[in-house]
Amino acid sequence: MTTQPLLSVHNLTKHFPASGGGAVKAVDGVSFDVAPGETLALVGESGCGKTTTGRMLLRLAEPTGGEVHFDGINLLGLGRRALRQRRRQMQIVFQDPYSSLSPRLRVEDIIAEPLDVHGLCPTPAARRQRVVELLRLVGLDATHLRRHPFEFSGGQRQRIAIARALAPQPRLIVADEPVSALDVSIQSQVVNLMQDLQARFGIAYVFISHDLAVVRHIAHRVAVMYLGRLVELAETDALFTAPHHPYTQALLSAAPVPDPERRRSRIVLQGDVPNPANVPAGCHFHTRCPIAQALCRETVPPLREVHPGHSAACHLAAPFPIPTR
Ligand code: SF4
């Protein structure tokens, strides 16, 4: 990456006390950068730590270790007031548009909430004008101002949530499974809207998803998580065509492909994801890895560069070419 990162995450950690003693390592030393205007996808199975990571970027969950630099400033060292000022430039869109919008508020007040919090509109007329502008940006209009969330479809509600996130002109949006609660037919409309807004305003996204087809469509780079750690990080095409980590290879082999001629041989992982309160020593993946060696049970594989811009945390990392679409 040649440009100065907008977001730079170093060794981010979230450990919870476990009920039987010890710690649940929900996020365990995650590091990555996001450039201005870039979409970095965080992918992995449920419970891998991707949502907790996303929430820690905005300090909606407090990290137990590490650093989150936004525009060169470590957010973890900021007091409440300074953090609130920074948060104007960092917004979040949640998965569920049914629960993330207050049912009692009208659309105008939902979208204007960040404008009010940050004192961005000096008069009621300016506030109304800005909300109408935001509605139009997401494909809605002024006739929706006085309605309540229950009067909208799931896709329209997510558009309202995106309008609210856009209101303070953020430079980064953390989107946590933003389309997975929507009908498949609506998902691409919302993803295309997010891409259009990125092209127009240069917003960076941290796009959290378990849906690899959506990730392939929207992300510039992809970070794969397993049991709280990053196991692979690469540009999207490189990751999808030549994944190096056995876990990524298994994930991709299980994803549906549109063309049956290009169907991959499925790698079936043995066993379940281990309990995060009792993670395996060495490589966390060794209990399910089809090529694990003795070394893997003892030594943590560092995330190391296997090609320029492509890193994998595996002692035996090797390309696993997958046919392109
Ligand atoms: Fe598999 Fe060993 Fe690589 Fe872990 S380090 S993914 S166990 S080969």
Coordinates of N, CA and C in Angstrom, one line a residue, residues 4 50 96 117 149 156 161 183 207 226 241 277 288:
Q4 N -0.7 6.7 2.8 CA -0.8 6.6 4.3 C -2.1 6.0 4.7
K50 N -14.7 -11.3 14.3 CA -14.8 -10.2 13.4 C -15.7 -9.1 13.8
D96 N -28.7 -5.7 11.5 CA -30.2 -5.9 11.5 C -30.9 -4.5 11.4
V117 N -26.0 15.4 17.5 CA -24.9 15.1 18.5 C -23.7 15.9 18.2
P149 N -39.9 3.6 11.1 CA -39.2 2.5 10.5 C -40.1 1.3 10.1
Q156 N -35.1 -0.9 2.6 CA -35.3 0.6 2.8 C -34.8 1.0 4.2
A161 N -30.4 3.5 7.6 CA -29.3 3.3 8.4 C -28.0 3.9 7.8
D183 N -33.3 -9.9 1.9 CA -33.5 -10.9 0.8 C -32.3 -10.8 -0.2
F207 N -15.7 -4.0 6.0 CA -16.9 -4.7 5.6 C -16.9 -6.1 6.2
Y226 N -9.7 -16.6 12.1 CA -10.1 -17.9 12.7 C -9.8 -17.8 14.2
T241 N -8.2 -16.5 -5.9 CA -7.7 -17.4 -6.9 C -6.5 -18.2 -6.4
A277 N -12.7 -20.4 24.8 CA -12.1 -20.4 26.2 C -11.0 -21.4 26.4
R288 N -8.1 -29.0 13.1 CA -9.0 -29.3 12.0 C -8.2 -29.3 10.7

